[in-house]
CSV table of C-alpha atoms in Angstrom, one decimal:
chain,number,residue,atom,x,y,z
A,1,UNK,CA,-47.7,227.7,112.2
A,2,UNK,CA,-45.6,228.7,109.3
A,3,UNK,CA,-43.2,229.9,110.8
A,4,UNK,CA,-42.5,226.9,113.4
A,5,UNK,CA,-42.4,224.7,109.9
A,6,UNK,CA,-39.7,227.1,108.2
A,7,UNK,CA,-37.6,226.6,111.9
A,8,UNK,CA,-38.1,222.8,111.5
A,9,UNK,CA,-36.9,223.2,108.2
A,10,UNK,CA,-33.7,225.0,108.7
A,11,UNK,CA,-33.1,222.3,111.7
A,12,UNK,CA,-32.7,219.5,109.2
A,13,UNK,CA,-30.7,221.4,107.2
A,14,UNK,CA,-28.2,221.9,109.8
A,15,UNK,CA,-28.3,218.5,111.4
A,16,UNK,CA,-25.0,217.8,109.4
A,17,UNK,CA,-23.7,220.6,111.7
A,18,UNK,CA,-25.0,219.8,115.1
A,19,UNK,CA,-24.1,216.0,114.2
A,20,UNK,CA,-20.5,217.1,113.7
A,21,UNK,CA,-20.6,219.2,116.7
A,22,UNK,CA,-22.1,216.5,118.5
A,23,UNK,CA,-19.2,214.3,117.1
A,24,UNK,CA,-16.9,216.3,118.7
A,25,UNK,CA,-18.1,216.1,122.2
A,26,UNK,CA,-19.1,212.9,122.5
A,27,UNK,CA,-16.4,210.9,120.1
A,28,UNK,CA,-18.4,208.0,118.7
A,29,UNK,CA,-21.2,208.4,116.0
A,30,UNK,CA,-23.5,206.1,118.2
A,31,UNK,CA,-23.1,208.9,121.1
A,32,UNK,CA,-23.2,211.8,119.2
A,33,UNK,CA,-26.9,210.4,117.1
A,34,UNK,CA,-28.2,210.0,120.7
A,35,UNK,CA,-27.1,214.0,121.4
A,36,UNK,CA,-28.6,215.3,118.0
A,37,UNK,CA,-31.4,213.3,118.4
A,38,UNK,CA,-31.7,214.5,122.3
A,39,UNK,CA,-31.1,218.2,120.8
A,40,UNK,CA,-33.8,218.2,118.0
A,41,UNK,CA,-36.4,216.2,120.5
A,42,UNK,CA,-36.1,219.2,123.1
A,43,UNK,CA,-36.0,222.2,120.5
A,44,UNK,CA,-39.2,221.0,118.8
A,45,UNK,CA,-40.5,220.6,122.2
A,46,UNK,CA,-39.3,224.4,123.0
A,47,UNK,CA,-39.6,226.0,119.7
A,48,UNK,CA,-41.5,229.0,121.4
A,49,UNK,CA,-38.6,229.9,123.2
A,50,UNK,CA,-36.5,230.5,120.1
A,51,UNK,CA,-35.9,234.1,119.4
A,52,UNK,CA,-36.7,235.1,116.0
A,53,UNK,CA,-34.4,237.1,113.9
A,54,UNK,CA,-31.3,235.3,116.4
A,55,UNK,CA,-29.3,232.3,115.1
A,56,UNK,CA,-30.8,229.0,115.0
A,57,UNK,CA,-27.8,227.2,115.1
A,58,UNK,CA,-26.1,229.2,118.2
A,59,UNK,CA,-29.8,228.1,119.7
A,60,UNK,CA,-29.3,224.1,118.7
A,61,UNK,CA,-25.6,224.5,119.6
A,62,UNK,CA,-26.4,225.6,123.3
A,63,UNK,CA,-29.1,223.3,123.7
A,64,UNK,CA,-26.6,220.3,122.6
A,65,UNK,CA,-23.6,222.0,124.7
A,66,UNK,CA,-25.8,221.7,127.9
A,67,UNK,CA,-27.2,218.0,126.8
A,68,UNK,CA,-23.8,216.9,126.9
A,69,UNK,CA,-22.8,218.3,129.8
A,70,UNK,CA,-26.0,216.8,131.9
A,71,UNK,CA,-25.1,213.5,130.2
A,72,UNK,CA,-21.0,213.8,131.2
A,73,UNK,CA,-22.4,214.7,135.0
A,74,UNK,CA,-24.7,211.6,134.7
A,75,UNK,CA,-22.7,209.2,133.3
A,76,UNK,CA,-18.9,210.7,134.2
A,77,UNK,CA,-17.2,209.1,131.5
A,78,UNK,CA,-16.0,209.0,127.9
A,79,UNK,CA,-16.3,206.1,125.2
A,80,UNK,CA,-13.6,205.6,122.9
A,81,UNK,CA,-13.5,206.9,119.1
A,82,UNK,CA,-14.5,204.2,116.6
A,83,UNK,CA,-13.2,203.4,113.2
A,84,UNK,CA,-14.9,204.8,110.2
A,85,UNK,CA,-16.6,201.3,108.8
A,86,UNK,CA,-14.6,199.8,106.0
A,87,UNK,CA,-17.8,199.9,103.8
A,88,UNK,CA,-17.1,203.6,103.3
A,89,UNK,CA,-13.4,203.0,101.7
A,90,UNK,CA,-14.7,201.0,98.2
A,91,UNK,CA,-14.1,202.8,95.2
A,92,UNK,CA,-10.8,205.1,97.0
A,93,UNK,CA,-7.1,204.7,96.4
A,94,UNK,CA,-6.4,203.0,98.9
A,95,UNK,CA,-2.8,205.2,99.6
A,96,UNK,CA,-4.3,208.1,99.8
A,97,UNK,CA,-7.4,207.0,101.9
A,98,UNK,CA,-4.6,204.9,104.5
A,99,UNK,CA,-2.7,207.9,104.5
A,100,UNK,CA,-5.8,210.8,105.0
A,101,UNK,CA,-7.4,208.1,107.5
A,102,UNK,CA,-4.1,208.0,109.4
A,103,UNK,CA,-4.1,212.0,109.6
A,104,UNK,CA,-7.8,212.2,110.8
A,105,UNK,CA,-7.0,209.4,113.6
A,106,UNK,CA,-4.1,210.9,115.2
A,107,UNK,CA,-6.5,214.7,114.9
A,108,UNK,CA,-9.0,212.5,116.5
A,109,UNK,CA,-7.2,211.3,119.3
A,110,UNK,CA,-5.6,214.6,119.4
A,111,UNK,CA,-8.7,216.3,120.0
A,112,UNK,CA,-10.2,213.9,122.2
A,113,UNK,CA,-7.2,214.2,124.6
A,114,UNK,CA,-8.0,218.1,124.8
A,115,UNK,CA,-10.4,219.1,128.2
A,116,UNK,CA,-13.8,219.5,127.0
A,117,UNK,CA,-14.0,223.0,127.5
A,118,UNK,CA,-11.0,223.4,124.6
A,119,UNK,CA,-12.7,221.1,122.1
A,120,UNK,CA,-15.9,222.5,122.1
A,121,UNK,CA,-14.4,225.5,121.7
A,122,UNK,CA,-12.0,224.7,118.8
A,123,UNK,CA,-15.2,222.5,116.8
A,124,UNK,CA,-17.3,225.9,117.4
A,125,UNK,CA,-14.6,228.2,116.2
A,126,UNK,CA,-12.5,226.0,113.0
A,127,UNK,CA,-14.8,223.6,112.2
A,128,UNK,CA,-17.9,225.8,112.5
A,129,UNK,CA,-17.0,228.7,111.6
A,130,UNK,CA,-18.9,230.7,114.0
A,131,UNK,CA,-17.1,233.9,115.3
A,132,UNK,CA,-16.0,234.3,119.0
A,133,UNK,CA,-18.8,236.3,120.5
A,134,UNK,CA,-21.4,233.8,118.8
A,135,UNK,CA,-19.6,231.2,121.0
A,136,UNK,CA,-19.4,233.0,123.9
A,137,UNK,CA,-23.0,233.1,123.6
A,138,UNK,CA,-23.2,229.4,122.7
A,139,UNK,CA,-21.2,228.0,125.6
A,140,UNK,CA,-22.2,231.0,128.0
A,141,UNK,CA,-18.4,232.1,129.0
A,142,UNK,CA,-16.8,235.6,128.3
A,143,UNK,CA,-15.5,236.4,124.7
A,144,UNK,CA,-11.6,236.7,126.6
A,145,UNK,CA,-12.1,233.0,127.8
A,146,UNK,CA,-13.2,231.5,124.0
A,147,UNK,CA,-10.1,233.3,122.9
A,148,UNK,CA,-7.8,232.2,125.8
A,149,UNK,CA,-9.3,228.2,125.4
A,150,UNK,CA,-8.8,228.1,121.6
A,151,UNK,CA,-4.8,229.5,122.1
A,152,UNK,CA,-4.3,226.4,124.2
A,153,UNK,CA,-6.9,224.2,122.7
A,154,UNK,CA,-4.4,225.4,119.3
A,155,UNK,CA,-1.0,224.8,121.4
A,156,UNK,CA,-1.9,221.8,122.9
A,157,UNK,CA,-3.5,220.1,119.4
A,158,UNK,CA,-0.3,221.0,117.7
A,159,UNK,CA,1.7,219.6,120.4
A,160,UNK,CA,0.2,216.4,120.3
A,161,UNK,CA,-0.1,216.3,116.4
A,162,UNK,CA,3.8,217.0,116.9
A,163,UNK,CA,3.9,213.5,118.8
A,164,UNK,CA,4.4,215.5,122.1
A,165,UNK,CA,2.8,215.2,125.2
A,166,UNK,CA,0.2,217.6,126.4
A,167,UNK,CA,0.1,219.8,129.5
A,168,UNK,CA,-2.2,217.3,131.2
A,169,UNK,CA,-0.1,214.3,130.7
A,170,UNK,CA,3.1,216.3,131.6
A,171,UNK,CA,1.6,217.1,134.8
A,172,UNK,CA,1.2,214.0,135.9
C-alpha cells in the first residue's frame, strides 16, 4: 500500500511534465488537461503494471504517447493553439512580454507544423531532457530513428523559425 501511495505521489509531482508533454501533442491546454487527465485515470487504474526500480515518467509518457495516438485515430484532426489568457500578462513589461510572447508563438506554430512523430520527439528530447534510449523506449521506435526524427524535427524547426517553408509545404 505504501508503495502505490509514494507512486501517486511522484505522479503529481510530475504532472507539470506530462502536462507540458501533453501540451506538445495536443496544442491547446483544454486538450492536453483531457490527455493528462486520461493518462493519470489509466495509470492509477494500472499501477500494478508499473515496474519498480524503472522510470515513472518514461511509464506516464508512454501511456500519454499511446492516448494521444488512439485519440488522433478517433478523432483525425488537430485544434488550433490558443492564446495564453491576458490575465497572466499584469504586473510584466509589457515590451518584453510582447516581444517573448511573439518568440513563443511563432515556436509554437513552428512546432505544431512539424509531423507528430518529430514533435514528440523534440518535447521528449529538449524540453524533457530525457536521453535518447529513454525515448526510444517511450515512443517504442529504435534509438537510430529518435536520432534521425530529432535532426529533421531540428532542421525543419529552424527552417521555419527562419520564416522558411518546411519540407511538407515544399512538397506540395
Amino acid at each position: 500500500m505504501a508503495a502505490s501511495e509514494g507512486l501517486k505521489a511522484d505522479m503529481v509531482r510530475l504532472l507539470p511534465r506530462l502536462r507540458a508533454f501533453a501540451r506538445s501533442l495536443v496544442q491547446n491546454s483544454h486538450g492536453a488537461d483531457d490527455l493528462v487527465q486520461a493518462t493519470c485515470e489509466k495509470a492509477l487504474r494500472n499501477l500494478e503494471d508499473f515496474t519498480p526500480g524503472t522510470r515513472l515518467d518514461s511509464w506516464l509518457f508512454r501511456i500519454m504517447r499511446n492516448g494521444f495516438i488512439d485519440q488522433t485515430r478517433a478523432r483525425r484532426r488537430l485544434e488550433p493553439i490558443e492564446d495564453a489568457p491576458e490575465s497572466a500578462l499584469i504586473g510584466e513589461d509589457g515590451r518584453e512580454t510582447a516581444h517573448a510572447r511573439l518568440e513563443l508563438q511563432a515556436v509554437e506554430r513552428a512546432m505544431a507544423a512539424l509531423p507528430e512523430e518529430q514533435r514528440a520527439v523534440l518535447m521528449l528530447v529538449c524540453v524533457e531532457g530525457m536521453r535518447y534510449r529513454e525515448v526510444a523506449e517511450v515512443l517504442e521506435i529504435p534509438e537510430g530513428t529518435v536520432m534521425s526524427r530529432l535532426a529533421r524535427a531540428r532542421r525543419a524547426l529552424a527552417v521555419l523559425l527562419e520564416g522558411g517553408q518546411s519540407a511538407a509545404e515544399q512538397g506540395r
